[in-house]
PDB file of C-alpha atoms in Angstrom:
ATOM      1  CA  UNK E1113      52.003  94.991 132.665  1.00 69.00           C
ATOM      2  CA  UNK E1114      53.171  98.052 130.764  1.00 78.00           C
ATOM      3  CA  UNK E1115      57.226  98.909 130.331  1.00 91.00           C
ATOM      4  CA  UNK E1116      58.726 101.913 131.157  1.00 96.00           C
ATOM      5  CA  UNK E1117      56.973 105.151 129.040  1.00 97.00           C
ATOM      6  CA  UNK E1118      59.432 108.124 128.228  1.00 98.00           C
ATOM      7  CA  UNK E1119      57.943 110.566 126.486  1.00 97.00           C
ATOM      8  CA  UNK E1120      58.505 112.142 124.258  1.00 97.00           C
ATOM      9  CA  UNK E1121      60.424 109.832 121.951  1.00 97.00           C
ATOM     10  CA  UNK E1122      62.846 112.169 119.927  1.00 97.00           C
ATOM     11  CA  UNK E1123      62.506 115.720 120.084  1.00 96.00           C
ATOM     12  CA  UNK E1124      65.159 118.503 118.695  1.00 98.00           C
ATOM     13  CA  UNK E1125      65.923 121.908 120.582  1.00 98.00           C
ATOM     14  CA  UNK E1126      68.332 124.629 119.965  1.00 97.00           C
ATOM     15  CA  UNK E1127      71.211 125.545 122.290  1.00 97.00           C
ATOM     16  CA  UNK E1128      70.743 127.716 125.522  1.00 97.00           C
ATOM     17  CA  UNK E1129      66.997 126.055 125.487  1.00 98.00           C
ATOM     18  CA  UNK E1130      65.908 124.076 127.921  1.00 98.00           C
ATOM     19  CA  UNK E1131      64.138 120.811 128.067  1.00 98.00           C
ATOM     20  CA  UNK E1132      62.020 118.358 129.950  1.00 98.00           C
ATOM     21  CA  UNK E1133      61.935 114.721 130.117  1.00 98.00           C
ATOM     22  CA  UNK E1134      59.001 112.411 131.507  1.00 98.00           C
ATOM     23  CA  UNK E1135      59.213 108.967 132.492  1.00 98.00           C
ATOM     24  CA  UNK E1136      56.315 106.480 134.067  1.00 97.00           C
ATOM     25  CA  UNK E1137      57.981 103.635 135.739  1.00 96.00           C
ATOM     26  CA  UNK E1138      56.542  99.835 135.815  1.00 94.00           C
ATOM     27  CA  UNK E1139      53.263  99.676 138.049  1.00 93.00           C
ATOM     28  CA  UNK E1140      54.515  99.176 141.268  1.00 90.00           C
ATOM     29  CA  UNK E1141      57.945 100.093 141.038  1.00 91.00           C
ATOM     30  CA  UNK E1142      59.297 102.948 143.061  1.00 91.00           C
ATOM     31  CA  UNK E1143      62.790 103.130 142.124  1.00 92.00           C
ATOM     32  CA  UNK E1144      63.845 105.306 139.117  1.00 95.00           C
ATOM     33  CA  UNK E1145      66.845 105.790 137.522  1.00 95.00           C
ATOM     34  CA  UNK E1146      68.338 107.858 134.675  1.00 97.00           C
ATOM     35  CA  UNK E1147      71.152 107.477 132.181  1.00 98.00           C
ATOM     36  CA  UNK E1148      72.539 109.317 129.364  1.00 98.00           C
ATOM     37  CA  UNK E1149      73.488 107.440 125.876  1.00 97.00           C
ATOM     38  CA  UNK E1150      76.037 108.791 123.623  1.00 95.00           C
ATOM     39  CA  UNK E1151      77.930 106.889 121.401  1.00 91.00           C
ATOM     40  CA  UNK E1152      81.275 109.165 122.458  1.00 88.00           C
ATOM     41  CA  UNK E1153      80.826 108.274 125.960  1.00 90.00           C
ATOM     42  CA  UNK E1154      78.435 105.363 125.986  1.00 93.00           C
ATOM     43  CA  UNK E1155      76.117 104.593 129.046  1.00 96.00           C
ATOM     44  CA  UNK E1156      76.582 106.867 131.755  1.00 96.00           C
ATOM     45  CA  UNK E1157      74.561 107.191 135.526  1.00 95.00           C
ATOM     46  CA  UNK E1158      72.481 110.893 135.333  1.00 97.00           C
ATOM     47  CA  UNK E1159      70.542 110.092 138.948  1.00 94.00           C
ATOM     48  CA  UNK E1160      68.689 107.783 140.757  1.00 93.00           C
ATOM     49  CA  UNK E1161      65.376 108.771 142.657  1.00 94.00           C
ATOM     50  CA  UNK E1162      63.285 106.695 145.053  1.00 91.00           C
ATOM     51  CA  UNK E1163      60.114 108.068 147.026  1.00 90.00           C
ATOM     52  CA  UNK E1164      60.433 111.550 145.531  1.00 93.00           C
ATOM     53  CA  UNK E1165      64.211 111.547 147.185  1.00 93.00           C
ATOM     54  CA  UNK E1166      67.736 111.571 145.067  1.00 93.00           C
ATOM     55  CA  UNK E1167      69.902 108.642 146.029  1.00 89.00           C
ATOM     56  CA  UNK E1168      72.405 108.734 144.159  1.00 88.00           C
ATOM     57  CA  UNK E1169      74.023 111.128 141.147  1.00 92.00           C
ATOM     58  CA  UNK E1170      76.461 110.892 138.515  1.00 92.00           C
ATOM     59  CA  UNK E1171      79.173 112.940 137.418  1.00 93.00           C
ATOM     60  CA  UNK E1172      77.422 115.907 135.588  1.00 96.00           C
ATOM     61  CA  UNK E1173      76.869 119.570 135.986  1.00 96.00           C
ATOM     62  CA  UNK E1174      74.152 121.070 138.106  1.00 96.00           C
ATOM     63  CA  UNK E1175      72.348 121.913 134.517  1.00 97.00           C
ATOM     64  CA  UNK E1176      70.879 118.150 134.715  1.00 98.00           C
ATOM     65  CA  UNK E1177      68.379 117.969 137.182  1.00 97.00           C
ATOM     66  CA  UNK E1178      65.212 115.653 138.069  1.00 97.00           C
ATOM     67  CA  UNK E1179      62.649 114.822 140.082  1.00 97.00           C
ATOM     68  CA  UNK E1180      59.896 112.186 141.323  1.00 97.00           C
ATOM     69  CA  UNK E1181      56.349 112.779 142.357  1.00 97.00           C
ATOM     70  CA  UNK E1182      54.629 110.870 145.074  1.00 96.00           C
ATOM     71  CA  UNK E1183      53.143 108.432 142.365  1.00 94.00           C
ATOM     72  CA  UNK E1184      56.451 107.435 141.310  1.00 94.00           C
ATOM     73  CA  UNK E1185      56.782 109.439 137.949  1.00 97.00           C
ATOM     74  CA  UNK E1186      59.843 111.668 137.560  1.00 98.00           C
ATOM     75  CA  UNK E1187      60.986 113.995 135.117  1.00 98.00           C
ATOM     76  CA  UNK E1188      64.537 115.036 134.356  1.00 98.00           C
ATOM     77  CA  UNK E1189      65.003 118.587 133.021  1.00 98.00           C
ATOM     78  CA  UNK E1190      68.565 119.689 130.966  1.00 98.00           C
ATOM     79  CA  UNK E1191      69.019 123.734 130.981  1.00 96.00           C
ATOM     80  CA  UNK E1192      71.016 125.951 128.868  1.00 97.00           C
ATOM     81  CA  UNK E1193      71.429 123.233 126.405  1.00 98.00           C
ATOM     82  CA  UNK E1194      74.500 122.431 124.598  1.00 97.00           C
ATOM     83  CA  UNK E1195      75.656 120.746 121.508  1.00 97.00           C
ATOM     84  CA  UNK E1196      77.307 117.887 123.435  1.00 96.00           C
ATOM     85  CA  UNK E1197      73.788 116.620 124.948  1.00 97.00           C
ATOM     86  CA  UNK E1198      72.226 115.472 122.267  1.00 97.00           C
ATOM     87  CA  UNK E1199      71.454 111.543 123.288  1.00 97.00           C
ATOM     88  CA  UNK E1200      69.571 109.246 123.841  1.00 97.00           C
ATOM     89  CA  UNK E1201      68.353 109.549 127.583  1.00 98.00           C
ATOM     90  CA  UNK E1202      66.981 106.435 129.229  1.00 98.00           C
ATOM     91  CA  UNK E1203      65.041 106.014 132.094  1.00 97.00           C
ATOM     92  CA  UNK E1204      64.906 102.771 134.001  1.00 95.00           C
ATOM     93  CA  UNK E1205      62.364 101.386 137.246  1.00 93.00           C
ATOM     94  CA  UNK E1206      62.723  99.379 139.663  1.00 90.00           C
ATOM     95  CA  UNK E1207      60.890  97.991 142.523  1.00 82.00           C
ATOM     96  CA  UNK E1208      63.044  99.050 144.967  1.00 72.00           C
ATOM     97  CA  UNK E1209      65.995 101.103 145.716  1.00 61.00           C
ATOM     98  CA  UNK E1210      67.991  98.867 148.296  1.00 62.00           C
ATOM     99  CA  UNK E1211      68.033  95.007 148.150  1.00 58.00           C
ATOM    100  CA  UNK E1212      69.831  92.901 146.211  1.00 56.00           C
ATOM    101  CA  UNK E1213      67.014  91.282 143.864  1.00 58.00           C
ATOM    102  CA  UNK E1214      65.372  93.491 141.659  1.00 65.00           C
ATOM    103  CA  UNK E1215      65.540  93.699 137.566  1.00 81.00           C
ATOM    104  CA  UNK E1216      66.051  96.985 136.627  1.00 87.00           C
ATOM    105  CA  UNK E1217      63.924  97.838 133.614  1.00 92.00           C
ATOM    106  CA  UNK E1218      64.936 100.401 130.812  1.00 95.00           C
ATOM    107  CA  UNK E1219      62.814 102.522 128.700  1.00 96.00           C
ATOM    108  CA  UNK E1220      63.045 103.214 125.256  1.00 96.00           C
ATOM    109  CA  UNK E1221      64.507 106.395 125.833  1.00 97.00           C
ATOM    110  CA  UNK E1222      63.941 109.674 124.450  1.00 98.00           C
ATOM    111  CA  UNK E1223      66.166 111.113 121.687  1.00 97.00           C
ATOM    112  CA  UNK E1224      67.784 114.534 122.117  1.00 98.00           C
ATOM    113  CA  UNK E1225      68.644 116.485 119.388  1.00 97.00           C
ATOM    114  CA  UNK E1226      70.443 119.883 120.378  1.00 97.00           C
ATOM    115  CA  UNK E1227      71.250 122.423 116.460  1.00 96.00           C
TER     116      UNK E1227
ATOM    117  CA  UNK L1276      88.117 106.990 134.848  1.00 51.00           C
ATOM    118  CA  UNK L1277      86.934 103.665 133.025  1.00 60.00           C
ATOM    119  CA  UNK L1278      86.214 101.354 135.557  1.00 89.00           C
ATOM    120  CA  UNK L1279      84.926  98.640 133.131  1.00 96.00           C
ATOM    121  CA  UNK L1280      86.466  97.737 130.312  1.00 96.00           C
ATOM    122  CA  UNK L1281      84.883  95.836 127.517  1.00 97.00           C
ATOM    123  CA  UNK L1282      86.429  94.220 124.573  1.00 96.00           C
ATOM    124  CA  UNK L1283      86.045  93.810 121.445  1.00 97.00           C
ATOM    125  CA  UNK L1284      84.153  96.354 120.452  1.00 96.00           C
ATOM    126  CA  UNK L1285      83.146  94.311 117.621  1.00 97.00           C
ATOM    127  CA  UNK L1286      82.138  90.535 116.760  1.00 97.00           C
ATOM    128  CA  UNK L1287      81.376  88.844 113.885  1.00 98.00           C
ATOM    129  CA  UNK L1288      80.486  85.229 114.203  1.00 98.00           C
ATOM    130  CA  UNK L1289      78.539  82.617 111.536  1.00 98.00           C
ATOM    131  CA  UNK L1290      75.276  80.858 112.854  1.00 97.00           C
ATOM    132  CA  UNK L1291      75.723  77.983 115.246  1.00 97.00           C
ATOM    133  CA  UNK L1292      79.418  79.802 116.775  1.00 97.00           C
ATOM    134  CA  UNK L1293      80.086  81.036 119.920  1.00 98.00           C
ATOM    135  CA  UNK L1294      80.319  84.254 120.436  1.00 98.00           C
ATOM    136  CA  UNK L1295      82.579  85.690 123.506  1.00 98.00           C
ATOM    137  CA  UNK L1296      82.788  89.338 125.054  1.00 98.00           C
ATOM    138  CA  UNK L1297      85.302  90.235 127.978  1.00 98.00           C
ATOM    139  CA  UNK L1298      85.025  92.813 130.596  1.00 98.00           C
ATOM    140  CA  UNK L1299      87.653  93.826 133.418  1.00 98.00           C
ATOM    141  CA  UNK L1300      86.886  95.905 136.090  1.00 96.00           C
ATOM    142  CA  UNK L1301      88.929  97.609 138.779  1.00 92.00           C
ATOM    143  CA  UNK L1302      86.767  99.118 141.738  1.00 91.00           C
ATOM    144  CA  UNK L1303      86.876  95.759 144.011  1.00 90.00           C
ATOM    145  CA  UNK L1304      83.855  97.032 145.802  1.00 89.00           C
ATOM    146  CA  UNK L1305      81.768  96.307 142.691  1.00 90.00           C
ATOM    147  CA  UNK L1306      79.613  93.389 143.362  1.00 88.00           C
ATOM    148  CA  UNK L1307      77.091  92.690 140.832  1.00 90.00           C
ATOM    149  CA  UNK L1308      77.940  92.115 137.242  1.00 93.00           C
ATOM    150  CA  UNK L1309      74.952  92.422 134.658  1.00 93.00           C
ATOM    151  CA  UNK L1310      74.942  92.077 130.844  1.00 96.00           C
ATOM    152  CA  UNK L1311      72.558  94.290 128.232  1.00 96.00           C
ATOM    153  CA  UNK L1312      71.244  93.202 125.271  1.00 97.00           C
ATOM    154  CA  UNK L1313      70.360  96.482 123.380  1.00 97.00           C
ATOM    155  CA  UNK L1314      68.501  96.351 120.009  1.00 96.00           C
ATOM    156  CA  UNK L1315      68.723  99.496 117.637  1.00 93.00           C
ATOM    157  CA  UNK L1316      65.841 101.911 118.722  1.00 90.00           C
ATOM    158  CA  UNK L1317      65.333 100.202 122.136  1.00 92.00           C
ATOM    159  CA  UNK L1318      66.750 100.110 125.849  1.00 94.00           C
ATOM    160  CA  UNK L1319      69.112  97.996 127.007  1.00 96.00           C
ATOM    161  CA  UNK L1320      67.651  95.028 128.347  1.00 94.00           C
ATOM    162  CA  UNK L1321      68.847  92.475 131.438  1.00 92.00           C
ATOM    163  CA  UNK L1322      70.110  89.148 129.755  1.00 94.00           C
ATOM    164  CA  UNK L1323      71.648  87.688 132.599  1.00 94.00           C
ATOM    165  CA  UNK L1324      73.532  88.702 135.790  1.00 92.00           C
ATOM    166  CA  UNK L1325      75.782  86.743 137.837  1.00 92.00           C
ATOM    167  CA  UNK L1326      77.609  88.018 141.681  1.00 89.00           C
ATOM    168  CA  UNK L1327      81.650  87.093 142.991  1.00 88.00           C
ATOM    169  CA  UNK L1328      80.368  84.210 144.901  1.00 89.00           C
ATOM    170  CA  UNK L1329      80.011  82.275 141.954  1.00 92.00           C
ATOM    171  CA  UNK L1330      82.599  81.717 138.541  1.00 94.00           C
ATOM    172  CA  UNK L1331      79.779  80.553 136.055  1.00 96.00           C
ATOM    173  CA  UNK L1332      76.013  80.886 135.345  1.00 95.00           C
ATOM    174  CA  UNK L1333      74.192  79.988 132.561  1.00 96.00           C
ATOM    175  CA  UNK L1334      70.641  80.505 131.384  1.00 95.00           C
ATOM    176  CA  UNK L1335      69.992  78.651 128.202  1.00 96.00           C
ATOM    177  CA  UNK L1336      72.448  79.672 125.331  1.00 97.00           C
ATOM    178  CA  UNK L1337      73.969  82.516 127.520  1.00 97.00           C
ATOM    179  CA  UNK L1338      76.750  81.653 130.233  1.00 97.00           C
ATOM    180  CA  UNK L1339      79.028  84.693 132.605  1.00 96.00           C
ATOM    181  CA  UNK L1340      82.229  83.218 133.771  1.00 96.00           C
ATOM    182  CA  UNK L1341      83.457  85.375 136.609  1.00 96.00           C
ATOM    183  CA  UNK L1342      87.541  85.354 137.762  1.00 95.00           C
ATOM    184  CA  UNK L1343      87.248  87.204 141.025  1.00 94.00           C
ATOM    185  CA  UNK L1344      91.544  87.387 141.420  1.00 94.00           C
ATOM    186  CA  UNK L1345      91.547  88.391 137.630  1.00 95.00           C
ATOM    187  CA  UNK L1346      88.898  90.776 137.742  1.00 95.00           C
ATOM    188  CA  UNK L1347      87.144  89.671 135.157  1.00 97.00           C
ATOM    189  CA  UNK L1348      84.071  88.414 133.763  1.00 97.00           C
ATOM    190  CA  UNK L1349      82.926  87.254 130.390  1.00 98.00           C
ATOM    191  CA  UNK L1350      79.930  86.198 128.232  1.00 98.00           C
ATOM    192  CA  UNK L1351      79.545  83.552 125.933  1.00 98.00           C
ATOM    193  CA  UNK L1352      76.920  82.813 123.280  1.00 98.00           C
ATOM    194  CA  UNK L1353      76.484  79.083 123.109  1.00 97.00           C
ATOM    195  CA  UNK L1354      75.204  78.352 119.199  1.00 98.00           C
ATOM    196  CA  UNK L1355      74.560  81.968 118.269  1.00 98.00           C
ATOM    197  CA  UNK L1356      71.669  83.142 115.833  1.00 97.00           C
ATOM    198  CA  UNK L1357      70.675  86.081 113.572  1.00 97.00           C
ATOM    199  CA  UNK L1358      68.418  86.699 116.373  1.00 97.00           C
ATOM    200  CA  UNK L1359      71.164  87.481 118.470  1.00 97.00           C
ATOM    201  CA  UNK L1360      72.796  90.239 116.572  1.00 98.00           C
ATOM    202  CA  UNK L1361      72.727  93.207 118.961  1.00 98.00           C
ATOM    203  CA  UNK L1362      75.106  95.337 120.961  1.00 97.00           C
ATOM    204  CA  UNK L1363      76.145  93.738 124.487  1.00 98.00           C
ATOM    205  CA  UNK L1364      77.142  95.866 127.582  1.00 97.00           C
ATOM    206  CA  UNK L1365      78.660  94.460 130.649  1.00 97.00           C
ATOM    207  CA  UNK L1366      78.430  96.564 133.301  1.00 95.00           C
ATOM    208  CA  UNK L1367      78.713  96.224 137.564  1.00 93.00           C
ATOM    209  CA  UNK L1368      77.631  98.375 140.765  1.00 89.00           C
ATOM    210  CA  UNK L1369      78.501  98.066 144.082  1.00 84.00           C
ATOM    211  CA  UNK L1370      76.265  97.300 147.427  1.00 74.00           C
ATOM    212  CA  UNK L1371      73.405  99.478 148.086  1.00 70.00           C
ATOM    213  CA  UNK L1372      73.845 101.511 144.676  1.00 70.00           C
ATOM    214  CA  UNK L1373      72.469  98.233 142.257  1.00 71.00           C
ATOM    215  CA  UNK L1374      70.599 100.903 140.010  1.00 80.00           C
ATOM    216  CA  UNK L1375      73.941 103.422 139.498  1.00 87.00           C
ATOM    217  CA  UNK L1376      75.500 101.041 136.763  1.00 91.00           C
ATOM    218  CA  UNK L1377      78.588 101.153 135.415  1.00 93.00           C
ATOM    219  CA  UNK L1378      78.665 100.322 131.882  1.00 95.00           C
ATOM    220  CA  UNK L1379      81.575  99.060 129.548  1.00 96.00           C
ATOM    221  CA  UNK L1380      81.572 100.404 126.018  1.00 96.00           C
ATOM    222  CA  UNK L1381      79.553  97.816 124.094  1.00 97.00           C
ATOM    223  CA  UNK L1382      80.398  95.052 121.759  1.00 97.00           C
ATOM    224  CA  UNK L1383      78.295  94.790 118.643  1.00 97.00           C
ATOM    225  CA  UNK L1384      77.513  91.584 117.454  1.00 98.00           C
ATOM    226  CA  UNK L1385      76.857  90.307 114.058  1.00 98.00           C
ATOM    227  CA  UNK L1386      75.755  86.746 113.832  1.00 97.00           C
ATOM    228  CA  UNK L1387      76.047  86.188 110.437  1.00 96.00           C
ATOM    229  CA  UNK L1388      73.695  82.826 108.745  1.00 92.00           C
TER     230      UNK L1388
END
């Protein structure tokens, strides 16, 4: 069974662009979830998206945004770029959104590099 | 507002040691308490996860002792390897909300032979 795909794997951008990031969750798993990686401010929650609906969303300004289609994929999208977002941004699936069983599976993220 | 704190940030420890990393949290709603394993250039991956109805698990060399009144939980490396040289991250959630994680900083380990 394949892992979680981000794509793409590092990319660089210039500030006040904007960018898009795609991740395919684990066959069968309808529950995705994305964090931010910086080694300032570690792991952090971005949002959390199950059946094409946002559950849940961290503590960060209406430039990150995302989405799910019906077949599970989402994207998250970062406008106006700044300096402070290059990171690594990981996406992570999961079969479900409620429950209490359930690994949640990470990605291997895709690098952000913001000159 | 930290809500878990991990320490130390860093570990050294010689093949065949035993390697331990604390975490305190303070949200008492938080009831599930995974650990990471992240390698350089991949995701963080599930090593083991324990909940407050129980002080201790333990899959093979790995074991979480939990302290409920304490608010604490650790993990210990039984006979630690090269193999296991990676960054660690404790982290918990609450009910309902098991994929928003909250993480603690990270410990880097380096299991020296």
């Amino acid at each position: 069974k394949a892992g979680v795909t981000q794509t793409p794997r590092y990319l660089i951008k210039t500030r006040g662009q904007q960018v898009t990031l795609s991740c395919s969750p684990i066959s069968g798993h309808r529950s995705v979830s994305w964090y931010q990686q910086t080694p300032g401010q570690g792991l952090q929650f971005l949002f959390e998206y199950f059946s094409e609906t946002q559950r849940n969303k961290g503590n960060f300004p209406g430039r990150f945004s995302g989405r799910q289609f019906s077949n599970s994929r989402s994207e998250m999208n970062v406008s106006t770029l700044e300096l402070g977002d290059s990171a690594l941004y990981l996406c992570a699936s999961r079969e479900s959104a409620g429950g209490t069983t359930g690994e949640l599976f990470f990605g291997e993220g895709s690098r952000l590099t913001v000159l | 507002q930290q809500q878990v704190k991990q320490s130390p940030q860093s570990l050294i420890v010689q093949k065949g040691g035993i390697s331990i990393i604390n975490c305190a949290y303070e949200n008492t709603a938080f009831d599930y308490f995974p650990w990471y394993q992240q390698f350089p250039g991949k995701g963080p991956a599930l090593l083991i996860a324990i909940r407050p109805d129980v002080s201790e698990k333990k899959e093979g060399r790995f074991t979480i002792s939990f302290n409920k009144s304490a608010k604490q939980f650790s993990l210990h490396i039984m006979d630690s390897q090269p193999g296991d040289s990676a960054t660690y991250f404790c982290a918990a959630s609450r009910a309902g909300g098991y994929n928003k994680l909250i993480f603690g900083a990270g410990t880097r380990l380096a299991v020296h032979p």
